Amino acid sequence: MLDEATMEARRLAASLRGIDADLAESANAVSLALESKPDQDTLMGCAATLETIEQRLPLGTLAALVRVRLSHLQKLVNAMLDNDTQPPPTAA
């Protein structure tokens, strides 16, 4: 899942370059954070950054297509957060 999220973050950054350079840099920062086996705090930061990107995206067809990619990445990051907050399994 981490590899998929990292790849999706790179794609998001590439897609955003034509819309807003600052948003593309934010997506690139998420990609870099995901590459280094992120802990829960890093994942929370990624989720917050993705939320900011979503809020700042302009209207339009291209942005709508980017929102699909963004939504997928948000789901991946949230799933990793959910997995990260699960208590470790107990020995039977």
Backbone as XML, in Angstrom:
<?xml version="1.0"?>
<chain id="A" units="angstrom">
  <residue number="1" name="MET">
    <atom name="N" x="0.828" y="-1.186" z="0.000"/>
    <atom name="CA" x="0.000" y="0.000" z="0.000"/>
    <atom name="C" x="0.878" y="1.257" z="0.000"/>
  </residue>
  <residue number="2" name="LEU">
    <atom name="N" x="1.993" y="1.207" z="0.711"/>
    <atom name="CA" x="2.883" y="2.363" z="0.776"/>
    <atom name="C" x="3.457" y="2.679" z="-0.600"/>
  </residue>
  <residue number="3" name="ASP">
    <atom name="N" x="3.852" y="1.646" z="-1.334"/>
    <atom name="CA" x="4.382" y="1.866" z="-2.689"/>
    <atom name="C" x="3.331" y="2.493" z="-3.593"/>
  </residue>
  <residue number="4" name="GLU">
    <atom name="N" x="2.106" y="2.005" z="-3.492"/>
    <atom name="CA" x="1.014" y="2.551" z="-4.302"/>
    <atom name="C" x="0.753" y="4.015" z="-3.944"/>
  </residue>
  <residue number="5" name="ALA">
    <atom name="N" x="0.780" y="4.323" z="-2.657"/>
    <atom name="CA" x="0.556" y="5.706" z="-2.222"/>
    <atom name="C" x="1.678" y="6.624" z="-2.698"/>
  </residue>
  <residue number="6" name="THR">
    <atom name="N" x="2.907" y="6.146" z="-2.624"/>
    <atom name="CA" x="4.040" y="6.946" z="-3.082"/>
    <atom name="C" x="3.934" y="7.230" z="-4.570"/>
  </residue>
  <residue number="7" name="MET">
    <atom name="N" x="3.597" y="6.206" z="-5.341"/>
    <atom name="CA" x="3.447" y="6.375" z="-6.786"/>
    <atom name="C" x="2.290" y="7.336" z="-7.091"/>
  </residue>
  <residue number="8" name="GLU">
    <atom name="N" x="1.214" y="7.207" z="-6.364"/>
    <atom name="CA" x="0.061" y="8.087" z="-6.578"/>
    <atom name="C" x="0.400" y="9.530" z="-6.211"/>
  </residue>
  <residue number="9" name="ALA">
    <atom name="N" x="1.196" y="9.731" z="-5.175"/>
    <atom name="CA" x="1.615" y="11.079" z="-4.793"/>
    <atom name="C" x="2.485" y="11.701" z="-5.887"/>
  </residue>
  <residue number="10" name="ARG">
    <atom name="N" x="3.354" y="10.903" z="-6.483"/>
    <atom name="CA" x="4.175" y="11.411" z="-7.596"/>
    <atom name="C" x="3.294" y="11.803" z="-8.775"/>
  </residue>
  <residue number="11" name="ARG">
    <atom name="N" x="2.325" y="10.975" z="-9.072"/>
    <atom name="CA" x="1.401" y="11.273" z="-10.180"/>
    <atom name="C" x="0.595" y="12.536" z="-9.888"/>
  </residue>
  <residue number="12" name="LEU">
    <atom name="N" x="0.166" y="12.668" z="-8.641"/>
    <atom name="CA" x="-0.582" y="13.857" z="-8.258"/>
    <atom name="C" x="0.272" y="15.105" z="-8.448"/>
  </residue>
  <residue number="13" name="ALA">
    <atom name="N" x="1.519" y="15.047" z="-8.014"/>
    <atom name="CA" x="2.425" y="16.193" z="-8.169"/>
    <atom name="C" x="2.582" y="16.538" z="-9.649"/>
  </residue>
  <residue number="14" name="ALA">
    <atom name="N" x="2.745" y="15.529" z="-10.479"/>
    <atom name="CA" x="2.898" y="15.775" z="-11.919"/>
    <atom name="C" x="1.631" y="16.393" z="-12.501"/>
  </residue>
  <residue number="15" name="SER">
    <atom name="N" x="0.485" y="15.913" z="-12.075"/>
    <atom name="CA" x="-0.786" y="16.442" z="-12.577"/>
    <atom name="C" x="-1.001" y="17.885" z="-12.129"/>
  </residue>
  <residue number="16" name="LEU">
    <atom name="N" x="-0.544" y="18.210" z="-10.936"/>
    <atom name="CA" x="-0.750" y="19.554" z="-10.396"/>
    <atom name="C" x="0.178" y="20.600" z="-10.996"/>
  </residue>
  <residue number="17" name="ARG">
    <atom name="N" x="1.268" y="20.169" z="-11.606"/>
    <atom name="CA" x="2.232" y="21.133" z="-12.157"/>
    <atom name="C" x="1.583" y="22.077" z="-13.161"/>
  </residue>
  <residue number="18" name="GLY">
    <atom name="N" x="0.624" y="21.573" z="-13.929"/>
    <atom name="CA" x="-0.052" y="22.402" z="-14.918"/>
    <atom name="C" x="-1.136" y="23.289" z="-14.326"/>
  </residue>
  <residue number="19" name="ILE">
    <atom name="N" x="-1.490" y="23.062" z="-13.066"/>
    <atom name="CA" x="-2.562" y="23.821" z="-12.427"/>
    <atom name="C" x="-2.008" y="24.870" z="-11.475"/>
  </residue>
  <residue number="20" name="ASP">
    <atom name="N" x="-1.108" y="24.440" z="-10.584"/>
    <atom name="CA" x="-0.596" y="25.333" z="-9.546"/>
    <atom name="C" x="0.735" y="24.779" z="-9.042"/>
  </residue>
  <residue number="21" name="ALA">
    <atom name="N" x="1.806" y="25.534" z="-9.239"/>
    <atom name="CA" x="3.144" y="25.079" z="-8.855"/>
    <atom name="C" x="3.261" y="24.851" z="-7.346"/>
  </residue>
  <residue number="22" name="ASP">
    <atom name="N" x="2.616" y="25.690" z="-6.536"/>
    <atom name="CA" x="2.682" y="25.519" z="-5.082"/>
    <atom name="C" x="2.003" y="24.227" z="-4.640"/>
  </residue>
  <residue number="23" name="LEU">
    <atom name="N" x="0.858" y="23.923" z="-5.244"/>
    <atom name="CA" x="0.170" y="22.678" z="-4.918"/>
    <atom name="C" x="0.996" y="21.481" z="-5.363"/>
  </residue>
  <residue number="24" name="ALA">
    <atom name="N" x="1.661" y="21.606" z="-6.506"/>
    <atom name="CA" x="2.524" y="20.527" z="-6.993"/>
    <atom name="C" x="3.671" y="20.281" z="-6.008"/>
  </residue>
  <residue number="25" name="GLU">
    <atom name="N" x="4.236" y="21.347" z="-5.466"/>
    <atom name="CA" x="5.309" y="21.204" z="-4.477"/>
    <atom name="C" x="4.796" y="20.531" z="-3.203"/>
  </residue>
  <residue number="26" name="SER">
    <atom name="N" x="3.579" y="20.866" z="-2.812"/>
    <atom name="CA" x="2.988" y="20.224" z="-1.630"/>
    <atom name="C" x="2.805" y="18.728" z="-1.873"/>
  </residue>
  <residue number="27" name="ALA">
    <atom name="N" x="2.325" y="18.362" z="-3.042"/>
    <atom name="CA" x="2.154" y="16.945" z="-3.383"/>
    <atom name="C" x="3.512" y="16.250" z="-3.450"/>
  </residue>
  <residue number="28" name="ASN">
    <atom name="N" x="4.513" y="16.946" z="-3.947"/>
    <atom name="CA" x="5.861" y="16.381" z="-3.994"/>
    <atom name="C" x="6.379" y="16.133" z="-2.577"/>
  </residue>
  <residue number="29" name="ALA">
    <atom name="N" x="6.089" y="17.034" z="-1.667"/>
    <atom name="CA" x="6.496" y="16.853" z="-0.268"/>
    <atom name="C" x="5.827" y="15.614" z="0.334"/>
  </residue>
  <residue number="30" name="VAL">
    <atom name="N" x="4.570" y="15.386" z="-0.017"/>
    <atom name="CA" x="3.871" y="14.178" z="0.447"/>
    <atom name="C" x="4.572" y="12.941" z="-0.106"/>
  </residue>
  <residue number="31" name="SER">
    <atom name="N" x="4.914" y="12.988" z="-1.373"/>
    <atom name="CA" x="5.616" y="11.863" z="-2.003"/>
    <atom name="C" x="6.923" y="11.556" z="-1.271"/>
  </residue>
  <residue number="32" name="LEU">
    <atom name="N" x="7.695" y="12.583" z="-0.999"/>
    <atom name="CA" x="8.964" y="12.391" z="-0.289"/>
    <atom name="C" x="8.746" y="11.837" z="1.114"/>
  </residue>
  <residue number="33" name="ALA">
    <atom name="N" x="7.723" y="12.315" z="1.789"/>
    <atom name="CA" x="7.430" y="11.829" z="3.140"/>
    <atom name="C" x="7.036" y="10.352" z="3.120"/>
  </residue>
  <residue number="34" name="LEU">
    <atom name="N" x="6.301" y="9.948" z="2.100"/>
    <atom name="CA" x="5.855" y="8.566" z="2.014"/>
    <atom name="C" x="6.990" y="7.608" z="1.656"/>
  </residue>
  <residue number="35" name="GLU">
    <atom name="N" x="8.026" y="8.117" z="0.998"/>
    <atom name="CA" x="9.139" y="7.265" z="0.588"/>
    <atom name="C" x="9.961" y="6.752" z="1.760"/>
  </residue>
  <residue number="36" name="SER">
    <atom name="N" x="9.889" y="7.419" z="2.892"/>
    <atom name="CA" x="10.780" y="7.092" z="3.996"/>
    <atom name="C" x="10.087" y="6.328" z="5.129"/>
  </residue>
  <residue number="37" name="LYS">
    <atom name="N" x="9.240" y="5.365" z="4.787"/>
    <atom name="CA" x="8.543" y="4.551" z="5.798"/>
    <atom name="C" x="7.960" y="5.444" z="6.897"/>
  </residue>
  <residue number="38" name="PRO">
    <atom name="N" x="6.899" y="6.162" z="6.587"/>
    <atom name="CA" x="6.365" y="7.181" z="7.503"/>
    <atom name="C" x="5.751" y="6.594" z="8.777"/>
  </residue>
  <residue number="39" name="ASP">
    <atom name="N" x="5.903" y="7.346" z="9.859"/>
    <atom name="CA" x="5.237" y="6.984" z="11.103"/>
    <atom name="C" x="3.865" y="7.667" z="11.132"/>
  </residue>
  <residue number="40" name="GLN">
    <atom name="N" x="3.145" y="7.492" z="12.213"/>
    <atom name="CA" x="1.788" y="8.033" z="12.297"/>
    <atom name="C" x="1.764" y="9.553" z="12.187"/>
  </residue>
  <residue number="41" name="ASP">
    <atom name="N" x="2.710" y="10.226" z="12.810"/>
    <atom name="CA" x="2.749" y="11.693" z="12.742"/>
    <atom name="C" x="2.977" y="12.167" z="11.308"/>
  </residue>
  <residue number="42" name="THR">
    <atom name="N" x="3.856" y="11.485" z="10.593"/>
    <atom name="CA" x="4.121" y="11.839" z="9.195"/>
    <atom name="C" x="2.882" y="11.611" z="8.347"/>
  </residue>
  <residue number="43" name="LEU">
    <atom name="N" x="2.206" y="10.491" z="8.580"/>
    <atom name="CA" x="0.977" y="10.205" z="7.834"/>
    <atom name="C" x="-0.100" y="11.241" z="8.123"/>
  </residue>
  <residue number="44" name="MET">
    <atom name="N" x="-0.187" y="11.683" z="9.380"/>
    <atom name="CA" x="-1.153" y="12.727" z="9.730"/>
    <atom name="C" x="-0.820" y="14.018" z="8.987"/>
  </residue>
  <residue number="45" name="GLY">
    <atom name="N" x="0.465" y="14.351" z="8.904"/>
    <atom name="CA" x="0.892" y="15.524" z="8.158"/>
    <atom name="C" x="0.558" y="15.401" z="6.680"/>
  </residue>
  <residue number="46" name="CYS">
    <atom name="N" x="0.748" y="14.209" z="6.122"/>
    <atom name="CA" x="0.403" y="13.977" z="4.719"/>
    <atom name="C" x="-1.097" y="14.168" z="4.503"/>
  </residue>
  <residue number="47" name="ALA">
    <atom name="N" x="-1.892" y="13.619" z="5.410"/>
    <atom name="CA" x="-3.346" y="13.758" z="5.290"/>
    <atom name="C" x="-3.759" y="15.227" z="5.352"/>
  </residue>
  <residue number="48" name="ALA">
    <atom name="N" x="-3.140" y="15.989" z="6.239"/>
    <atom name="CA" x="-3.454" y="17.415" z="6.348"/>
    <atom name="C" x="-3.042" y="18.163" z="5.080"/>
  </residue>
  <residue number="49" name="THR">
    <atom name="N" x="-1.887" y="17.830" z="4.538"/>
    <atom name="CA" x="-1.430" y="18.472" z="3.301"/>
    <atom name="C" x="-2.368" y="18.155" z="2.146"/>
  </residue>
  <residue number="50" name="LEU">
    <atom name="N" x="-2.810" y="16.911" z="2.061"/>
    <atom name="CA" x="-3.733" y="16.532" z="0.989"/>
    <atom name="C" x="-5.069" y="17.261" z="1.130"/>
  </residue>
  <residue number="51" name="GLU">
    <atom name="N" x="-5.512" y="17.461" z="2.355"/>
    <atom name="CA" x="-6.745" y="18.211" z="2.601"/>
    <atom name="C" x="-6.581" y="19.660" z="2.135"/>
  </residue>
  <residue number="52" name="THR">
    <atom name="N" x="-5.421" y="20.243" z="2.413"/>
    <atom name="CA" x="-5.146" y="21.612" z="1.971"/>
    <atom name="C" x="-5.126" y="21.703" z="0.450"/>
  </residue>
  <residue number="53" name="ILE">
    <atom name="N" x="-4.511" y="20.724" z="-0.182"/>
    <atom name="CA" x="-4.487" y="20.700" z="-1.653"/>
    <atom name="C" x="-5.909" y="20.657" z="-2.184"/>
  </residue>
  <residue number="54" name="GLU">
    <atom name="N" x="-6.731" y="19.792" z="-1.598"/>
    <atom name="CA" x="-8.120" y="19.667" z="-2.049"/>
    <atom name="C" x="-8.861" y="20.993" z="-1.924"/>
  </residue>
  <residue number="55" name="GLN">
    <atom name="N" x="-8.661" y="21.688" z="-0.824"/>
    <atom name="CA" x="-9.352" y="22.953" z="-0.600"/>
    <atom name="C" x="-8.889" y="24.050" z="-1.551"/>
  </residue>
  <residue number="56" name="ARG">
    <atom name="N" x="-7.648" y="23.985" z="-1.983"/>
    <atom name="CA" x="-7.098" y="25.038" z="-2.829"/>
    <atom name="C" x="-7.223" y="24.759" z="-4.330"/>
  </residue>
  <residue number="57" name="LEU">
    <atom name="N" x="-7.674" y="23.572" z="-4.696"/>
    <atom name="CA" x="-7.829" y="23.262" z="-6.117"/>
    <atom name="C" x="-8.900" y="24.154" z="-6.746"/>
  </residue>
  <residue number="58" name="PRO">
    <atom name="N" x="-8.607" y="24.707" z="-7.894"/>
    <atom name="CA" x="-9.608" y="25.540" z="-8.566"/>
    <atom name="C" x="-10.697" y="24.672" z="-9.194"/>
  </residue>
  <residue number="59" name="LEU">
    <atom name="N" x="-11.719" y="25.315" z="-9.690"/>
    <atom name="CA" x="-12.767" y="24.608" z="-10.417"/>
    <atom name="C" x="-12.270" y="24.336" z="-11.829"/>
  </residue>
  <residue number="60" name="GLY">
    <atom name="N" x="-12.923" y="23.427" z="-12.509"/>
    <atom name="CA" x="-12.578" y="23.158" z="-13.899"/>
    <atom name="C" x="-12.420" y="21.672" z="-14.162"/>
  </residue>
  <residue number="61" name="THR">
    <atom name="N" x="-12.390" y="21.344" z="-15.432"/>
    <atom name="CA" x="-12.326" y="19.945" z="-15.851"/>
    <atom name="C" x="-11.017" y="19.296" z="-15.438"/>
  </residue>
  <residue number="62" name="LEU">
    <atom name="N" x="-9.898" y="19.965" z="-15.692"/>
    <atom name="CA" x="-8.604" y="19.396" z="-15.334"/>
    <atom name="C" x="-8.506" y="19.181" z="-13.823"/>
  </residue>
  <residue number="63" name="ALA">
    <atom name="N" x="-8.944" y="20.146" z="-13.068"/>
    <atom name="CA" x="-8.911" y="20.021" z="-11.607"/>
    <atom name="C" x="-9.825" y="18.881" z="-11.144"/>
  </residue>
  <residue number="64" name="ALA">
    <atom name="N" x="-10.934" y="18.677" z="-11.836"/>
    <atom name="CA" x="-11.837" y="17.583" z="-11.480"/>
    <atom name="C" x="-11.146" y="16.237" z="-11.676"/>
  </residue>
  <residue number="65" name="LEU">
    <atom name="N" x="-10.372" y="16.119" z="-12.731"/>
    <atom name="CA" x="-9.627" y="14.879" z="-12.960"/>
    <atom name="C" x="-8.544" y="14.688" z="-11.896"/>
  </residue>
  <residue number="66" name="VAL">
    <atom name="N" x="-7.925" y="15.767" z="-11.495"/>
    <atom name="CA" x="-6.906" y="15.692" z="-10.447"/>
    <atom name="C" x="-7.555" y="15.318" z="-9.125"/>
  </residue>
  <residue number="67" name="ARG">
    <atom name="N" x="-8.770" y="15.768" z="-8.886"/>
    <atom name="CA" x="-9.482" y="15.434" z="-7.645"/>
    <atom name="C" x="-9.690" y="13.932" z="-7.503"/>
  </residue>
  <residue number="68" name="VAL">
    <atom name="N" x="-9.888" y="13.240" z="-8.626"/>
    <atom name="CA" x="-10.045" y="11.777" z="-8.586"/>
    <atom name="C" x="-8.755" y="11.146" z="-8.056"/>
  </residue>
  <residue number="69" name="ARG">
    <atom name="N" x="-7.630" y="11.585" z="-8.589"/>
    <atom name="CA" x="-6.331" y="11.074" z="-8.137"/>
    <atom name="C" x="-6.101" y="11.444" z="-6.669"/>
  </residue>
  <residue number="70" name="LEU">
    <atom name="N" x="-6.425" y="12.674" z="-6.311"/>
    <atom name="CA" x="-6.263" y="13.147" z="-4.943"/>
    <atom name="C" x="-7.115" y="12.320" z="-3.981"/>
  </residue>
  <residue number="71" name="SER">
    <atom name="N" x="-8.341" y="12.052" z="-4.352"/>
    <atom name="CA" x="-9.241" y="11.263" z="-3.518"/>
    <atom name="C" x="-8.687" y="9.859" z="-3.283"/>
  </residue>
  <residue number="72" name="HIS">
    <atom name="N" x="-8.150" y="9.269" z="-4.322"/>
    <atom name="CA" x="-7.565" y="7.925" z="-4.199"/>
    <atom name="C" x="-6.382" y="7.952" z="-3.233"/>
  </residue>
  <residue number="73" name="LEU">
    <atom name="N" x="-5.528" y="8.954" z="-3.362"/>
    <atom name="CA" x="-4.378" y="9.066" z="-2.474"/>
    <atom name="C" x="-4.827" y="9.302" z="-1.032"/>
  </residue>
  <residue number="74" name="GLN">
    <atom name="N" x="-5.843" y="10.133" z="-0.839"/>
    <atom name="CA" x="-6.353" y="10.369" z="0.515"/>
    <atom name="C" x="-6.855" y="9.071" z="1.135"/>
  </residue>
  <residue number="75" name="LYS">
    <atom name="N" x="-7.527" y="8.250" z="0.353"/>
    <atom name="CA" x="-8.010" y="6.959" z="0.863"/>
    <atom name="C" x="-6.854" y="6.055" z="1.260"/>
  </residue>
  <residue number="76" name="LEU">
    <atom name="N" x="-5.789" y="6.045" z="0.458"/>
    <atom name="CA" x="-4.619" y="5.226" z="0.783"/>
    <atom name="C" x="-3.957" y="5.697" z="2.071"/>
  </residue>
  <residue number="77" name="VAL">
    <atom name="N" x="-3.769" y="6.996" z="2.205"/>
    <atom name="CA" x="-3.138" y="7.531" z="3.412"/>
    <atom name="C" x="-4.016" y="7.255" z="4.631"/>
  </residue>
  <residue number="78" name="ASN">
    <atom name="N" x="-5.313" y="7.434" z="4.493"/>
    <atom name="CA" x="-6.217" y="7.153" z="5.620"/>
    <atom name="C" x="-6.200" y="5.674" z="5.990"/>
  </residue>
  <residue number="79" name="ALA">
    <atom name="N" x="-6.113" y="4.798" z="4.998"/>
    <atom name="CA" x="-6.041" y="3.359" z="5.284"/>
    <atom name="C" x="-4.750" y="3.022" z="6.021"/>
  </residue>
  <residue number="80" name="MET">
    <atom name="N" x="-3.648" y="3.668" z="5.628"/>
    <atom name="CA" x="-2.389" y="3.431" z="6.334"/>
    <atom name="C" x="-2.475" y="3.961" z="7.765"/>
  </residue>
  <residue number="81" name="LEU">
    <atom name="N" x="-3.137" y="5.082" z="7.947"/>
    <atom name="CA" x="-3.338" y="5.611" z="9.307"/>
    <atom name="C" x="-4.173" y="4.646" z="10.136"/>
  </residue>
  <residue number="82" name="ASP">
    <atom name="N" x="-5.237" y="4.115" z="9.546"/>
    <atom name="CA" x="-6.082" y="3.165" z="10.266"/>
    <atom name="C" x="-5.305" y="1.915" z="10.654"/>
  </residue>
  <residue number="83" name="ASN">
    <atom name="N" x="-4.453" y="1.434" z="9.743"/>
    <atom name="CA" x="-3.641" y="0.251" z="10.039"/>
    <atom name="C" x="-2.606" y="0.558" z="11.099"/>
  </residue>
  <residue number="84" name="ASP">
    <atom name="N" x="-2.081" y="1.776" z="11.086"/>
    <atom name="CA" x="-1.042" y="2.185" z="12.016"/>
    <atom name="C" x="-1.583" y="2.368" z="13.433"/>
  </residue>
  <residue number="85" name="THR">
    <atom name="N" x="-2.871" y="2.664" z="13.559"/>
    <atom name="CA" x="-3.443" y="2.892" z="14.881"/>
    <atom name="C" x="-4.030" y="1.629" z="15.492"/>
  </residue>
  <residue number="86" name="GLN">
    <atom name="N" x="-4.017" y="0.537" z="14.732"/>
    <atom name="CA" x="-4.517" y="-0.725" z="15.287"/>
    <atom name="C" x="-3.537" y="-1.220" z="16.352"/>
  </residue>
  <residue number="87" name="PRO">
    <atom name="N" x="-4.039" y="-1.728" z="17.441"/>
    <atom name="CA" x="-3.131" y="-2.272" z="18.456"/>
    <atom name="C" x="-2.431" y="-3.505" z="17.916"/>
  </residue>
  <residue number="88" name="PRO">
    <atom name="N" x="-1.206" y="-3.761" z="18.350"/>
    <atom name="CA" x="-0.513" y="-4.951" z="17.868"/>
    <atom name="C" x="-1.258" y="-6.198" z="18.318"/>
  </residue>
  <residue number="89" name="PRO">
    <atom name="N" x="-1.196" y="-7.254" z="17.501"/>
    <atom name="CA" x="-1.921" y="-8.479" z="17.881"/>
    <atom name="C" x="-1.305" y="-9.077" z="19.152"/>
  </residue>
  <residue number="90" name="THR">
    <atom name="N" x="-2.176" y="-9.642" z="19.978"/>
    <atom name="CA" x="-1.703" y="-10.251" z="21.209"/>
    <atom name="C" x="-1.454" y="-11.738" z="20.968"/>
  </residue>
  <residue number="91" name="ALA">
    <atom name="N" x="-0.476" y="-12.253" z="21.647"/>
    <atom name="CA" x="-0.159" y="-13.679" z="21.523"/>
    <atom name="C" x="-1.213" y="-14.482" z="22.255"/>
  </residue>
  <residue number="92" name="ALA">
    <atom name="N" x="-1.638" y="-15.542" z="21.620"/>
    <atom name="CA" x="-2.699" y="-16.374" z="22.219"/>
    <atom name="C" x="-2.137" y="-17.402" z="23.165"/>
  </residue>
</chain>
